[in-house]
């Protein structure tokens, strides 16, 4: 259990990439890449860094992605 935070981080990153790849087909968002996931020391909070490709307005794409956040969190928790 020495590297538990690292395993949790990798699992969250993998699952988020799968959700992004299979579920997000919105042309307003474009292509999304999950760059990094940071997990706090007690694994109760994760910060996710993303990059948008082929999006003329990344700020608008980020807002669209945030709208889908609650639905994606439910999928991630299963």
Short mmCIF file of the N, C-alpha and C atoms (twelve columns), coordinates in Angstrom:
data_MODEL
# 
_entry.id   MODEL 
# 
loop_
_atom_site.group_PDB 
_atom_site.id 
_atom_site.type_symbol 
_atom_site.label_atom_id 
_atom_site.label_alt_id 
_atom_site.label_comp_id 
_atom_site.label_asym_id 
_atom_site.label_seq_id 
_atom_site.Cartn_x 
_atom_site.Cartn_y 
_atom_site.Cartn_z 
_atom_site.pdbx_PDB_model_num 
ATOM 1   N N  . UNK A 1  0.796   -1.193 0.000   1 
ATOM 2   C CA . UNK A 1  0.000   0.000  0.000   1 
ATOM 3   C C  . UNK A 1  0.841   1.262  0.000   1 
ATOM 4   N N  . UNK A 2  2.104   1.131  -0.266  1 
ATOM 5   C CA . UNK A 2  3.003   2.277  -0.214  1 
ATOM 6   C C  . UNK A 2  2.679   3.321  -1.278  1 
ATOM 7   N N  . UNK A 3  2.133   2.887  -2.409  1 
ATOM 8   C CA . UNK A 3  1.880   3.825  -3.499  1 
ATOM 9   C C  . UNK A 3  0.387   3.948  -3.784  1 
ATOM 10  N N  . UNK A 4  -0.421  3.934  -2.761  1 
ATOM 11  C CA . UNK A 4  -1.871  4.012  -2.943  1 
ATOM 12  C C  . UNK A 4  -2.307  5.284  -3.659  1 
ATOM 13  N N  . UNK A 5  -1.825  6.483  -3.283  1 
ATOM 14  C CA . UNK A 5  -2.228  7.693  -4.028  1 
ATOM 15  C C  . UNK A 5  -1.881  7.620  -5.514  1 
ATOM 16  N N  . UNK A 6  -0.756  7.022  -5.838  1 
ATOM 17  C CA . UNK A 6  -0.365  6.882  -7.241  1 
ATOM 18  C C  . UNK A 6  -1.295  5.963  -8.004  1 
ATOM 19  N N  . UNK A 7  -1.732  4.886  -7.357  1 
ATOM 20  C CA . UNK A 7  -2.663  3.957  -8.001  1 
ATOM 21  C C  . UNK A 7  -4.027  4.604  -8.182  1 
ATOM 22  N N  . UNK A 8  -4.472  5.361  -7.187  1 
ATOM 23  C CA . UNK A 8  -5.761  6.052  -7.295  1 
ATOM 24  C C  . UNK A 8  -5.710  7.076  -8.418  1 
ATOM 25  N N  . UNK A 9  -4.625  7.823  -8.479  1 
ATOM 26  C CA . UNK A 9  -4.439  8.828  -9.539  1 
ATOM 27  C C  . UNK A 9  -4.489  8.170  -10.920 1 
ATOM 28  N N  . UNK A 10 -3.782  7.066  -11.088 1 
ATOM 29  C CA . UNK A 10 -3.745  6.373  -12.379 1 
ATOM 30  C C  . UNK A 10 -5.120  5.826  -12.753 1 
ATOM 31  N N  . UNK A 11 -5.846  5.300  -11.763 1 
ATOM 32  C CA . UNK A 11 -7.166  4.756  -12.020 1 
ATOM 33  C C  . UNK A 11 -8.149  5.854  -12.432 1 
ATOM 34  N N  . UNK A 12 -8.122  6.986  -11.741 1 
ATOM 35  C CA . UNK A 12 -8.994  8.111  -12.096 1 
ATOM 36  C C  . UNK A 12 -8.659  8.608  -13.499 1 
ATOM 37  N N  . UNK A 13 -7.379  8.755  -13.787 1 
ATOM 38  C CA . UNK A 13 -6.957  9.245  -15.105 1 
ATOM 39  C C  . UNK A 13 -7.407  8.305  -16.211 1 
ATOM 40  N N  . UNK A 14 -7.221  7.005  -16.024 1 
ATOM 41  C CA . UNK A 14 -7.616  6.016  -17.039 1 
ATOM 42  C C  . UNK A 14 -9.125  6.053  -17.265 1 
ATOM 43  N N  . UNK A 15 -9.896  6.048  -16.166 1 
ATOM 44  C CA . UNK A 15 -11.350 6.049  -16.294 1 
ATOM 45  C C  . UNK A 15 -11.871 7.334  -16.929 1 
ATOM 46  N N  . UNK A 16 -11.285 8.466  -16.577 1 
ATOM 47  C CA . UNK A 16 -11.701 9.731  -17.198 1 
ATOM 48  C C  . UNK A 16 -11.389 9.742  -18.691 1 
ATOM 49  N N  . UNK A 17 -10.224 9.225  -19.061 1 
ATOM 50  C CA . UNK A 17 -9.885  9.169  -20.493 1 
ATOM 51  C C  . UNK A 17 -10.872 8.282  -21.240 1 
ATOM 52  N N  . UNK A 18 -11.282 7.159  -20.634 1 
ATOM 53  C CA . UNK A 18 -12.266 6.289  -21.269 1 
ATOM 54  C C  . UNK A 18 -13.608 6.994  -21.429 1 
ATOM 55  N N  . UNK A 19 -14.041 7.717  -20.402 1 
ATOM 56  C CA . UNK A 19 -15.308 8.447  -20.468 1 
ATOM 57  C C  . UNK A 19 -15.236 9.532  -21.542 1 
ATOM 58  N N  . UNK A 20 -14.154 10.284 -21.558 1 
ATOM 59  C CA . UNK A 20 -13.994 11.361 -22.547 1 
ATOM 60  C C  . UNK A 20 -13.998 10.784 -23.956 1 
ATOM 61  N N  . UNK A 21 -13.285 9.690  -24.152 1 
ATOM 62  C CA . UNK A 21 -13.161 9.089  -25.479 1 
ATOM 63  C C  . UNK A 21 -14.494 8.519  -25.971 1 
ATOM 64  N N  . UNK A 22 -15.258 7.889  -25.084 1 
ATOM 65  C CA . UNK A 22 -16.459 7.201  -25.532 1 
ATOM 66  C C  . UNK A 22 -17.737 8.032  -25.413 1 
ATOM 67  N N  . UNK A 23 -17.799 8.958  -24.491 1 
ATOM 68  C CA . UNK A 23 -19.052 9.648  -24.204 1 
ATOM 69  C C  . UNK A 23 -19.154 11.060 -24.771 1 
ATOM 70  N N  . UNK A 24 -18.064 11.755 -24.898 1 
ATOM 71  C CA . UNK A 24 -18.131 13.167 -25.293 1 
ATOM 72  C C  . UNK A 24 -17.982 13.284 -26.803 1 
ATOM 73  N N  . UNK A 25 -19.107 13.537 -27.449 1 
ATOM 74  C CA . UNK A 25 -19.143 13.669 -28.904 1 
ATOM 75  C C  . UNK A 25 -19.661 15.043 -29.316 1 
ATOM 76  N N  . UNK A 26 -19.620 15.994 -28.410 1 
ATOM 77  C CA . UNK A 26 -20.153 17.331 -28.652 1 
ATOM 78  C C  . UNK A 26 -19.183 18.121 -29.530 1 
ATOM 79  N N  . UNK A 27 -19.636 18.603 -30.708 1 
ATOM 80  C CA . UNK A 27 -18.745 19.375 -31.575 1 
ATOM 81  C C  . UNK A 27 -18.298 20.705 -30.961 1 
ATOM 82  N N  . UNK A 28 -19.058 21.212 -29.990 1 
ATOM 83  C CA . UNK A 28 -18.667 22.451 -29.328 1 
ATOM 84  C C  . UNK A 28 -17.430 22.240 -28.454 1 
ATOM 85  N N  . UNK A 29 -17.250 21.010 -27.984 1 
ATOM 86  C CA . UNK A 29 -16.109 20.703 -27.124 1 
ATOM 87  C C  . UNK A 29 -14.888 20.322 -27.948 1 
ATOM 88  N N  . UNK A 30 -15.080 19.593 -29.021 1 
ATOM 89  C CA . UNK A 30 -13.948 19.148 -29.836 1 
ATOM 90  C C  . UNK A 30 -13.230 17.984 -29.166 1 
ATOM 91  N N  . UNK A 31 -11.959 17.837 -29.465 1 
ATOM 92  C CA . UNK A 31 -11.170 16.759 -28.875 1 
ATOM 93  C C  . UNK A 31 -10.621 17.204 -27.529 1 
ATOM 94  N N  . UNK A 32 -10.688 16.307 -26.554 1 
ATOM 95  C CA . UNK A 32 -10.227 16.602 -25.199 1 
ATOM 96  C C  . UNK A 32 -9.172  15.579 -24.812 1 
ATOM 97  N N  . UNK A 33 -8.125  16.057 -24.170 1 
ATOM 98  C CA . UNK A 33 -7.078  15.180 -23.648 1 
ATOM 99  C C  . UNK A 33 -6.946  15.422 -22.150 1 
ATOM 100 N N  . UNK A 34 -6.937  14.340 -21.369 1 
ATOM 101 C CA . UNK A 34 -6.699  14.442 -19.930 1 
ATOM 102 C C  . UNK A 34 -5.192  14.410 -19.743 1 
ATOM 103 N N  . UNK A 35 -4.611  15.535 -19.305 1 
ATOM 104 C CA . UNK A 35 -3.163  15.636 -19.175 1 
ATOM 105 C C  . UNK A 35 -2.636  15.083 -17.870 1 
ATOM 106 N N  . UNK A 36 -3.295  15.440 -16.787 1 
ATOM 107 C CA . UNK A 36 -2.782  15.054 -15.481 1 
ATOM 108 C C  . UNK A 36 -3.918  15.064 -14.468 1 
ATOM 109 N N  . UNK A 37 -3.759  14.220 -13.459 1 
ATOM 110 C CA . UNK A 37 -4.683  14.189 -12.340 1 
ATOM 111 C C  . UNK A 37 -3.859  14.314 -11.070 1 
ATOM 112 N N  . UNK A 38 -4.251  15.246 -10.208 1 
ATOM 113 C CA . UNK A 38 -3.607  15.390 -8.901  1 
ATOM 114 C C  . UNK A 38 -4.624  14.991 -7.846  1 
ATOM 115 N N  . UNK A 39 -4.188  14.144 -6.900  1 
ATOM 116 C CA . UNK A 39 -5.056  13.683 -5.821  1 
ATOM 117 C C  . UNK A 39 -4.464  14.169 -4.510  1 
ATOM 118 N N  . UNK A 40 -5.323  14.695 -3.609  1 
ATOM 119 C CA . UNK A 40 -4.795  15.179 -2.332  1 
ATOM 120 C C  . UNK A 40 -4.401  13.998 -1.440  1 
ATOM 121 N N  . UNK A 41 -3.803  14.283 -0.308  1 
ATOM 122 C CA . UNK A 41 -3.196  13.245 0.522   1 
ATOM 123 C C  . UNK A 41 -4.190  12.224 1.059   1 
ATOM 124 N N  . UNK A 42 -5.444  12.622 1.315   1 
ATOM 125 C CA . UNK A 42 -6.412  11.643 1.809   1 
ATOM 126 C C  . UNK A 42 -7.365  11.144 0.714   1 
ATOM 127 N N  . UNK A 43 -7.051  11.437 -0.530  1 
ATOM 128 C CA . UNK A 43 -7.778  10.941 -1.712  1 
ATOM 129 C C  . UNK A 43 -9.251  11.342 -1.736  1 
ATOM 130 N N  . UNK A 44 -9.573  12.477 -1.176  1 
ATOM 131 C CA . UNK A 44 -10.958 12.942 -1.209  1 
ATOM 132 C C  . UNK A 44 -11.205 13.987 -2.285  1 
ATOM 133 N N  . UNK A 45 -10.141 14.491 -2.895  1 
ATOM 134 C CA . UNK A 45 -10.262 15.540 -3.890  1 
ATOM 135 C C  . UNK A 45 -9.269  15.290 -5.012  1 
ATOM 136 N N  . UNK A 46 -9.739  15.447 -6.234  1 
ATOM 137 C CA . UNK A 46 -8.855  15.285 -7.392  1 
ATOM 138 C C  . UNK A 46 -8.978  16.519 -8.278  1 
ATOM 139 N N  . UNK A 47 -7.850  16.984 -8.769  1 
ATOM 140 C CA . UNK A 47 -7.813  18.098 -9.716  1 
ATOM 141 C C  . UNK A 47 -7.383  17.514 -11.060 1 
ATOM 142 N N  . UNK A 48 -8.171  17.790 -12.096 1 
ATOM 143 C CA . UNK A 48 -7.935  17.210 -13.413 1 
ATOM 144 C C  . UNK A 48 -7.542  18.320 -14.381 1 
ATOM 145 N N  . UNK A 49 -6.443  18.109 -15.090 1 
ATOM 146 C CA . UNK A 49 -5.972  19.070 -16.091 1 
ATOM 147 C C  . UNK A 49 -6.289  18.515 -17.480 1 
ATOM 148 N N  . UNK A 50 -6.928  19.335 -18.303 1 
ATOM 149 C CA . UNK A 50 -7.318  18.907 -19.647 1 
ATOM 150 C C  . UNK A 50 -6.784  19.891 -20.690 1 
ATOM 151 N N  . UNK A 51 -6.689  19.400 -21.919 1 
ATOM 152 C CA . UNK A 51 -6.312  20.220 -23.066 1 
ATOM 153 C C  . UNK A 51 -7.356  20.019 -24.148 1 
ATOM 154 N N  . UNK A 52 -7.721  21.093 -24.830 1 
ATOM 155 C CA . UNK A 52 -8.680  21.031 -25.923 1 
ATOM 156 C C  . UNK A 52 -7.939  21.197 -27.241 1 
ATOM 157 N N  . UNK A 53 -8.224  20.288 -28.180 1 
ATOM 158 C CA . UNK A 53 -7.637  20.357 -29.517 1 
ATOM 159 C C  . UNK A 53 -8.742  20.685 -30.515 1 
ATOM 160 N N  . UNK A 54 -8.406  21.368 -31.558 1 
ATOM 161 C CA . UNK A 54 -9.338  21.697 -32.644 1 
ATOM 162 C C  . UNK A 54 -10.560 22.438 -32.123 1 
ATOM 163 N N  . UNK A 55 -10.369 23.251 -31.128 1 
ATOM 164 C CA . UNK A 55 -11.469 24.063 -30.597 1 
ATOM 165 C C  . UNK A 55 -11.082 25.529 -30.739 1 
ATOM 166 N N  . UNK A 56 -11.834 26.291 -31.530 1 
ATOM 167 C CA . UNK A 56 -11.478 27.696 -31.722 1 
ATOM 168 C C  . UNK A 56 -11.661 28.530 -30.453 1 
ATOM 169 N N  . UNK A 57 -12.519 28.071 -29.554 1 
ATOM 170 C CA . UNK A 57 -12.788 28.798 -28.315 1 
ATOM 171 C C  . UNK A 57 -12.684 27.841 -27.127 1 
ATOM 172 N N  . UNK A 58 -11.475 27.605 -26.619 1 
ATOM 173 C CA . UNK A 58 -11.316 26.633 -25.535 1 
ATOM 174 C C  . UNK A 58 -12.076 26.997 -24.260 1 
ATOM 175 N N  . UNK A 59 -12.281 28.278 -24.001 1 
ATOM 176 C CA . UNK A 59 -13.025 28.664 -22.797 1 
ATOM 177 C C  . UNK A 59 -14.490 28.202 -22.883 1 
ATOM 178 N N  . UNK A 60 -15.074 28.322 -24.073 1 
ATOM 179 C CA . UNK A 60 -16.447 27.854 -24.263 1 
ATOM 180 C C  . UNK A 60 -16.514 26.332 -24.193 1 
ATOM 181 N N  . UNK A 61 -15.493 25.675 -24.735 1 
ATOM 182 C CA . UNK A 61 -15.437 24.211 -24.675 1 
ATOM 183 C C  . UNK A 61 -15.334 23.749 -23.225 1 
ATOM 184 N N  . UNK A 62 -14.568 24.480 -22.417 1 
ATOM 185 C CA . UNK A 62 -14.434 24.134 -21.007 1 
ATOM 186 C C  . UNK A 62 -15.778 24.284 -20.284 1 
ATOM 187 N N  . UNK A 63 -16.532 25.311 -20.606 1 
ATOM 188 C CA . UNK A 63 -17.848 25.503 -19.999 1 
ATOM 189 C C  . UNK A 63 -18.794 24.367 -20.379 1 
ATOM 190 N N  . UNK A 64 -18.748 23.926 -21.634 1 
ATOM 191 C CA . UNK A 64 -19.576 22.801 -22.066 1 
ATOM 192 C C  . UNK A 64 -19.178 21.518 -21.336 1 
ATOM 193 N N  . UNK A 65 -17.879 21.337 -21.151 1 
ATOM 194 C CA . UNK A 65 -17.379 20.161 -20.441 1 
ATOM 195 C C  . UNK A 65 -17.834 20.187 -18.978 1 
ATOM 196 N N  . UNK A 66 -17.837 21.334 -18.367 1 
ATOM 197 C CA . UNK A 66 -18.288 21.453 -16.980 1 
ATOM 198 C C  . UNK A 66 -19.777 21.117 -16.849 1 
ATOM 199 N N  . UNK A 67 -20.567 21.413 -17.886 1 
ATOM 200 C CA . UNK A 67 -21.985 21.071 -17.856 1 
ATOM 201 C C  . UNK A 67 -22.178 19.554 -17.816 1 
ATOM 202 N N  . UNK A 68 -21.271 18.820 -18.430 1 
ATOM 203 C CA . UNK A 68 -21.355 17.365 -18.458 1 
ATOM 204 C C  . UNK A 68 -20.693 16.730 -17.231 1 
ATOM 205 N N  . UNK A 69 -20.102 17.541 -16.392 1 
ATOM 206 C CA . UNK A 69 -19.311 17.050 -15.260 1 
ATOM 207 C C  . UNK A 69 -20.113 16.168 -14.305 1 
ATOM 208 N N  . UNK A 70 -21.296 16.576 -13.919 1 
ATOM 209 C CA . UNK A 70 -22.079 15.812 -12.943 1 
ATOM 210 C C  . UNK A 70 -22.406 14.413 -13.466 1 
ATOM 211 N N  . UNK A 71 -22.802 14.335 -14.729 1 
ATOM 212 C CA . UNK A 71 -23.102 13.047 -15.351 1 
ATOM 213 C C  . UNK A 71 -21.862 12.162 -15.388 1 
ATOM 214 N N  . UNK A 72 -20.719 12.742 -15.729 1 
ATOM 215 C CA . UNK A 72 -19.480 11.976 -15.813 1 
ATOM 216 C C  . UNK A 72 -18.997 11.525 -14.441 1 
ATOM 217 N N  . UNK A 73 -19.222 12.333 -13.406 1 
ATOM 218 C CA . UNK A 73 -18.842 11.943 -12.052 1 
ATOM 219 C C  . UNK A 73 -19.628 10.723 -11.589 1 
ATOM 220 N N  . UNK A 74 -20.887 10.639 -11.969 1 
ATOM 221 C CA . UNK A 74 -21.694 9.477  -11.624 1 
ATOM 222 C C  . UNK A 74 -21.125 8.215  -12.283 1 
ATOM 223 N N  . UNK A 75 -20.702 8.336  -13.532 1 
ATOM 224 C CA . UNK A 75 -20.110 7.180  -14.242 1 
ATOM 225 C C  . UNK A 75 -18.777 6.796  -13.606 1 
ATOM 226 N N  . UNK A 76 -18.009 7.780  -13.201 1 
ATOM 227 C CA . UNK A 76 -16.701 7.516  -12.603 1 
ATOM 228 C C  . UNK A 76 -16.842 6.835  -11.253 1 
ATOM 229 N N  . UNK A 77 -17.897 7.150  -10.522 1 
ATOM 230 C CA . UNK A 77 -18.059 6.580  -9.180  1 
ATOM 231 C C  . UNK A 77 -18.522 5.132  -9.190  1 
ATOM 232 N N  . UNK A 78 -18.974 4.634  -10.330 1 
ATOM 233 C CA . UNK A 78 -19.453 3.238  -10.412 1 
ATOM 234 C C  . UNK A 78 -18.311 2.264  -10.508 1 
# 
